[in-house]
Every structure is written in C-alpha cells, then in structure tokens.
Short mmCIF file of C-alpha atoms in Angstrom, two decimals:
data_model
loop_
_atom_site.label_atom_id
_atom_site.label_comp_id
_atom_site.label_asym_id
_atom_site.label_seq_id
_atom_site.Cartn_x
_atom_site.Cartn_y
_atom_site.Cartn_z
CA UNK A 1 -41.06 -47.21 55.02
CA UNK A 2 -38.25 -47.32 57.58
CA UNK A 3 -37.08 -50.46 59.33
CA UNK A 4 -35.39 -48.78 62.26
CA UNK A 5 -36.96 -48.90 65.70
CA UNK A 6 -37.48 -51.49 68.38
CA UNK A 7 -39.21 -54.78 67.71
CA UNK A 8 -42.10 -56.01 69.87
CA UNK A 9 -41.13 -58.42 72.62
CA UNK A 10 -42.01 -62.03 71.86
CA UNK A 11 -41.20 -65.45 73.34
CA UNK A 12 -38.29 -65.55 70.86
CA UNK A 13 -36.58 -62.62 72.58
CA UNK A 14 -35.31 -64.69 75.46
CA UNK A 15 -32.21 -66.48 76.65
CA UNK A 16 -31.94 -69.79 74.84
CA UNK A 17 -31.69 -73.09 76.68
CA UNK A 18 -29.67 -76.17 75.79
CA UNK A 19 -32.72 -77.72 74.05
CA UNK A 20 -33.46 -77.36 70.34
CA UNK A 21 -36.49 -77.90 68.14
CA UNK A 22 -35.90 -78.45 64.43
CA UNK A 23 -38.24 -78.80 61.46
CA UNK A 24 -37.94 -78.79 57.69
CA UNK A 25 -40.11 -78.04 54.70
CA UNK A 26 -39.47 -78.04 50.97
CA UNK A 27 -41.03 -75.32 48.82
CA UNK A 28 -41.15 -75.89 45.05
CA UNK A 29 -39.01 -73.34 43.21
CA UNK A 30 -41.44 -73.39 40.31
CA UNK A 31 -44.26 -72.09 42.51
CA UNK A 32 -42.01 -69.50 44.14
CA UNK A 33 -40.89 -68.23 40.73
CA UNK A 34 -44.51 -68.03 39.56
CA UNK A 35 -45.32 -65.92 42.61
CA UNK A 36 -42.24 -63.78 42.08
CA UNK A 37 -43.31 -63.08 38.50
CA UNK A 38 -46.93 -62.39 39.46
CA UNK A 39 -45.88 -59.88 42.12
CA UNK A 40 -42.88 -58.47 40.22
CA UNK A 41 -40.78 -59.17 43.31
CA UNK A 42 -37.46 -60.80 44.11
CA UNK A 43 -37.20 -64.38 45.33
CA UNK A 44 -36.01 -63.08 48.69
CA UNK A 45 -39.08 -60.85 48.96
CA UNK A 46 -41.31 -63.86 48.25
CA UNK A 47 -39.53 -65.83 50.99
CA UNK A 48 -40.23 -62.96 53.40
CA UNK A 49 -43.89 -62.94 52.41
CA UNK A 50 -44.18 -66.66 53.10
CA UNK A 51 -42.43 -66.31 56.47
CA UNK A 52 -44.61 -63.34 57.41
CA UNK A 53 -47.89 -65.15 56.84
CA UNK A 54 -46.62 -68.33 58.50
CA UNK A 55 -45.46 -66.48 61.60
CA UNK A 56 -48.80 -64.70 61.84
CA UNK A 57 -50.55 -68.08 61.67
CA UNK A 58 -48.30 -69.53 64.38
CA UNK A 59 -48.92 -66.67 66.80
CA UNK A 60 -52.69 -66.76 66.27
CA UNK A 61 -52.70 -70.48 66.97
CA UNK A 62 -50.53 -69.96 70.05
CA UNK A 63 -53.00 -67.35 71.34
CA UNK A 64 -55.86 -69.83 70.90
CA UNK A 65 -53.93 -72.19 73.20
CA UNK A 66 -53.48 -69.56 75.90
CA UNK A 67 -49.89 -68.67 74.99
CA UNK A 68 -48.57 -65.18 74.09
CA UNK A 69 -50.34 -64.08 70.93
CA UNK A 70 -49.60 -61.94 67.90
CA UNK A 71 -47.98 -58.59 68.75
CA UNK A 72 -49.86 -55.48 67.70
CA UNK A 73 -46.71 -54.17 66.03
CA UNK A 74 -44.94 -55.83 63.14
CA UNK A 75 -42.38 -58.52 63.83
CA UNK A 76 -38.88 -57.60 62.66
CA UNK A 77 -36.54 -59.99 60.86
CA UNK A 78 -32.77 -59.81 61.09
CA UNK A 79 -31.61 -60.58 57.55
CA UNK A 80 -27.96 -61.29 56.69
CA UNK A 81 -26.99 -59.78 53.32
CA UNK A 82 -23.87 -60.05 51.20
CA UNK A 83 -22.19 -56.83 50.11
CA UNK A 84 -19.64 -58.55 47.90
CA UNK A 85 -19.47 -57.15 44.38
CA UNK A 86 -19.78 -59.49 41.42
CA UNK A 87 -16.42 -61.04 40.62
CA UNK A 88 -14.88 -60.12 43.98
CA UNK A 89 -12.90 -63.17 45.14
CA UNK A 90 -10.98 -61.57 48.00
CA UNK A 91 -10.62 -63.75 51.10
CA UNK A 92 -12.54 -61.62 53.57
CA UNK A 93 -16.02 -61.20 54.99
CA UNK A 94 -18.30 -58.76 53.22
CA UNK A 95 -21.64 -59.23 54.89
CA UNK A 96 -23.89 -57.23 57.15
CA UNK A 97 -27.08 -57.75 59.14
CA UNK A 98 -30.08 -55.69 58.13
CA UNK A 99 -33.57 -55.36 59.57
CA UNK A 100 -36.86 -55.83 57.72
CA UNK A 101 -40.37 -55.34 59.14
CA UNK A 102 -42.56 -58.27 58.15
CA UNK A 103 -46.02 -56.72 58.37
CA UNK A 104 -47.32 -59.54 60.56
CA UNK A 105 -49.75 -57.18 62.31
CA UNK A 106 -51.82 -56.81 59.12
CA UNK A 107 -54.63 -59.30 58.60
CA UNK A 108 -55.31 -58.34 54.98
CA UNK A 109 -52.90 -60.22 52.69
CA UNK A 110 -52.74 -57.43 50.10
CA UNK A 111 -51.85 -54.88 52.77
CA UNK A 112 -49.30 -57.22 54.30
CA UNK A 113 -47.58 -57.85 50.95
CA UNK A 114 -47.49 -54.13 50.15
CA UNK A 115 -46.13 -53.32 53.60
CA UNK A 116 -43.37 -55.92 53.32
CA UNK A 117 -42.40 -54.84 49.81
CA UNK A 118 -42.03 -51.26 51.01
CA UNK A 119 -39.93 -52.38 53.98
CA UNK A 120 -37.74 -54.51 51.71
CA UNK A 121 -37.26 -51.65 49.25
CA UNK A 122 -36.25 -49.36 52.11
CA UNK A 123 -33.69 -51.89 53.30
CA UNK A 124 -32.20 -52.26 49.80
CA UNK A 125 -32.06 -48.49 49.36
CA UNK A 126 -30.01 -48.14 52.54
CA UNK A 127 -27.60 -50.97 51.73
CA UNK A 128 -25.28 -48.76 49.71
CA UNK A 129 -24.24 -46.75 52.74
CA UNK A 130 -23.66 -49.74 55.04
CA UNK A 131 -20.31 -50.71 53.55
CA UNK A 132 -18.80 -47.31 54.31
CA UNK A 133 -20.08 -47.26 57.88
CA UNK A 134 -19.51 -50.81 59.11
CA UNK A 135 -16.37 -52.92 59.48
CA UNK A 136 -16.99 -55.99 57.34
CA UNK A 137 -13.71 -57.91 57.53
CA UNK A 138 -13.77 -59.13 61.12
CA UNK A 139 -10.48 -60.64 62.33
CA UNK A 140 -10.85 -64.20 63.52
CA UNK A 141 -7.84 -64.26 65.88
CA UNK A 142 -9.16 -64.64 69.41
CA UNK A 143 -12.79 -64.35 68.34
CA UNK A 144 -13.97 -67.88 69.33
CA UNK A 145 -13.05 -67.53 73.01
CA UNK A 146 -14.36 -63.97 73.09
CA UNK A 147 -17.75 -64.97 71.66
CA UNK A 148 -17.93 -67.98 73.96
CA UNK A 149 -17.30 -65.86 77.03
CA UNK A 150 -19.85 -63.25 75.93
CA UNK A 151 -22.45 -65.93 75.25
CA UNK A 152 -22.01 -67.56 78.66
CA UNK A 153 -22.22 -64.16 80.36
CA UNK A 154 -25.40 -63.26 78.45
CA UNK A 155 -26.96 -66.59 79.42
CA UNK A 156 -26.14 -66.31 83.12
CA UNK A 157 -27.41 -62.73 83.42
CA UNK A 158 -30.44 -63.34 81.15
CA UNK A 159 -29.46 -60.21 79.27
CA UNK A 160 -31.91 -60.97 76.45
CA UNK A 161 -34.83 -60.36 78.83
CA UNK A 162 -33.35 -57.07 80.02
CA UNK A 163 -32.56 -55.19 76.81
CA UNK A 164 -35.14 -53.96 74.28
CA UNK A 165 -35.29 -56.25 71.22
CA UNK A 166 -34.37 -54.92 67.78
CA UNK A 167 -35.43 -58.11 65.94
CA UNK A 168 -37.53 -61.21 66.60
CA UNK A 169 -36.31 -63.80 64.13
CA UNK A 170 -33.38 -64.43 61.80
CA UNK A 171 -34.32 -65.14 58.18
CA UNK A 172 -31.42 -66.12 55.96
CA UNK A 173 -31.46 -66.98 52.25
CA UNK A 174 -28.45 -68.99 51.06
CA UNK A 175 -27.95 -69.77 47.35
CA UNK A 176 -27.28 -73.44 46.66
CA UNK A 177 -26.75 -75.68 43.64
CA UNK A 178 -29.45 -75.54 40.98
CA UNK A 179 -28.80 -79.13 39.98
CA UNK A 180 -29.01 -82.50 41.76
CA UNK A 181 -26.03 -83.87 43.68
CA UNK A 182 -25.04 -87.52 43.96
CA UNK A 183 -23.04 -89.63 46.40
CA UNK A 184 -21.91 -93.09 45.32
CA UNK A 185 -24.56 -93.03 42.62
CA UNK A 186 -27.40 -92.13 45.00
CA UNK A 187 -29.21 -88.87 44.35
CA UNK A 188 -29.50 -86.42 47.26
CA UNK A 189 -33.20 -85.66 47.60
CA UNK A 190 -33.04 -82.56 49.79
CA UNK A 191 -30.56 -80.27 51.51
CA UNK A 192 -32.19 -78.63 54.51
CA UNK A 193 -29.85 -76.24 56.36
CA UNK A 194 -29.48 -76.40 60.14
CA UNK A 195 -28.46 -73.03 61.53
CA UNK A 196 -28.08 -71.69 65.07
CA UNK A 197 -30.06 -69.67 67.59
CA UNK A 198 -28.58 -67.14 70.00
CA UNK A 199 -29.71 -65.36 73.14
CA UNK A 200 -32.44 -62.89 72.19
CA UNK A 201 -33.15 -64.56 68.84
CA UNK A 202 -34.51 -68.01 69.62
CA UNK A 203 -35.80 -68.72 66.10
CA UNK A 204 -33.74 -69.02 62.93
CA UNK A 205 -35.29 -69.67 59.50
CA UNK A 206 -32.66 -70.50 56.88
CA UNK A 207 -33.59 -71.32 53.29
CA UNK A 208 -31.33 -72.78 50.63
CA UNK A 209 -31.99 -73.50 46.98
CA UNK A 210 -31.31 -77.04 45.83
CA UNK A 211 -32.16 -78.39 42.40
CA UNK A 212 -35.87 -77.56 41.90
CA UNK A 213 -36.67 -76.84 45.54
CA UNK A 214 -36.18 -74.24 48.22
CA UNK A 215 -35.24 -76.30 51.26
CA UNK A 216 -36.05 -74.67 54.59
CA UNK A 217 -34.53 -75.46 57.96
CA UNK A 218 -36.20 -73.99 61.05
CA UNK A 219 -34.13 -74.06 64.23
CA UNK A 220 -35.59 -72.88 67.53
CA UNK A 221 -34.93 -73.01 71.23
CA UNK A 222 -36.96 -75.92 72.55
CA UNK A 223 -38.47 -73.81 75.29
CA UNK A 224 -39.29 -70.75 73.16
CA UNK A 225 -40.86 -72.71 70.30
CA UNK A 226 -41.28 -76.44 70.94
CA UNK A 227 -43.83 -76.77 68.11
CA UNK A 228 -41.61 -75.42 65.33
CA UNK A 229 -43.08 -78.03 62.97
CA UNK A 230 -46.35 -76.05 63.06
CA UNK A 231 -44.52 -73.05 61.61
CA UNK A 232 -42.91 -75.25 58.95
CA UNK A 233 -46.31 -76.55 57.83
CA UNK A 234 -47.71 -73.01 57.86
CA UNK A 235 -45.02 -71.92 55.39
CA UNK A 236 -46.25 -74.43 52.84
CA UNK A 237 -49.86 -73.37 53.42
CA UNK A 238 -48.96 -69.70 53.12
CA UNK A 239 -47.24 -70.26 49.77
CA UNK A 240 -50.40 -71.92 48.43
CA UNK A 241 -52.55 -69.08 49.79
CA UNK A 242 -50.30 -66.45 48.21
CA UNK A 243 -50.46 -68.22 44.85
CA UNK A 244 -54.25 -68.36 44.94
CA UNK A 245 -54.46 -64.71 46.02
CA UNK A 246 -52.02 -63.50 43.33
CA UNK A 247 -53.87 -65.37 40.57
CA UNK A 248 -57.34 -64.20 41.61
#
C-alpha cells in the first residue's frame, strides 16, 4: 500500500484565519495498550485508527448538517517522525514529515483497520531511505523572518486553495513522562498539548503520553472547524468501539 499521491480536498485544505478552535480529550493508556495487544499493532498505529474513525464520524455528521461531507478517497495524515538513532545526543534536528492514508473512506471497521495498518507498514518501510534523501539539520539563522514572510504571502494569495493538497490533517505523537508531575505539592492532572495550524492544514491533532493517560490536544482554524470538540468526543467513542470490535 503506497501513501504517495494527492489527498482529497477538504475544508481543512484552506488558508487559516486568525481564529482558533481548541479541544482536549484524555484516552486511558490501559485501554490503548489492550487494543495494541489485541491487534498486534504499535501505539502509534492505534492512535491513527482512533483518529481515522473519529474523522469519519465528524465528516458524516457535517454532511447531515449540509456541510461538505466525507470524501470518497481516503484522508491523508501528515505525520512527523523522528529519525534519531537510539543514544544519539547530537544537537541537531533529525525529523521528517511522512504521509499516511487513514482509510476514512471505508465504512467497515475491519477493512479500515487493515487498510491503515498496510499504509502504516508502507510508511515505516520507506523511512530508511528518507535520511539519505532529505536534509534534516535545518539551519535556524534567518529562518524565523523567512517563514513569517512566506506565511504572510501564502495567506494573502490564498495559495492553499490553489495548489493540490498532499495531506488533510497533521497527527503528531509526542512521548511524555510516564509518571505524575507535581508543582508546589499539587499533582498535575493532565498535560494536553496545544500545537499550531498552517495554511493548507487547518487541523492539528497532537497526542502526548502523561502518567496513565494519552492526552490529546486538537487545534483547528475557527472557520475550518469551529466544532472541534465534536471530533474530540468522537475519538473517545471510537476507542470504545474499537475495543468492543477487537474483543468480539
């Protein structure tokens, strides 16, 4: 299963406005690990499965409200991955952005899970060649003003609406502490990340492990997805549905 090719155009593939919509949800690590074991999959694959079903739910609900509905082709996630070898402590960037098809066009959960697992395996198989083809240590000198200028230009020209999309959503998995943190004796209950959206990718789903939970932060452009809390709730429902399906 290859992940190359254009993504379907969605409301997320637009120039972002100054407004933001933010929502959070906590997913129990115990349930995610049970699902990972039942499906013989990685935790990242399980996160993708949850996001896939939740996004499908959101688009179907949007269609029922007269908004753009679920694309006939699979949504594509832009997934940041680390290429740093174990024990490598060099002070440089070793990360790349990969693409994974989410299988959102498939109504059958078994077919959707199989499709996504194949897409994920294809992505992992191709990772080995990325490091030799891509510059990974990007110099920071002058980069802030360059990115700012490019962003303003893209916004004014609405470039995101003009070029074919290669991805629809960013899904990022960040490892965090597996133990509780405290401040002045008070225990931190959750640690939901708040990431960014950019022109052409108006939805960012970032997950981070904390203690016994996977804390999810969903950031969206307020115009592209004002009801981001619906997607957050759908992630929790999709995890429960996957657990019931895997144990049946």
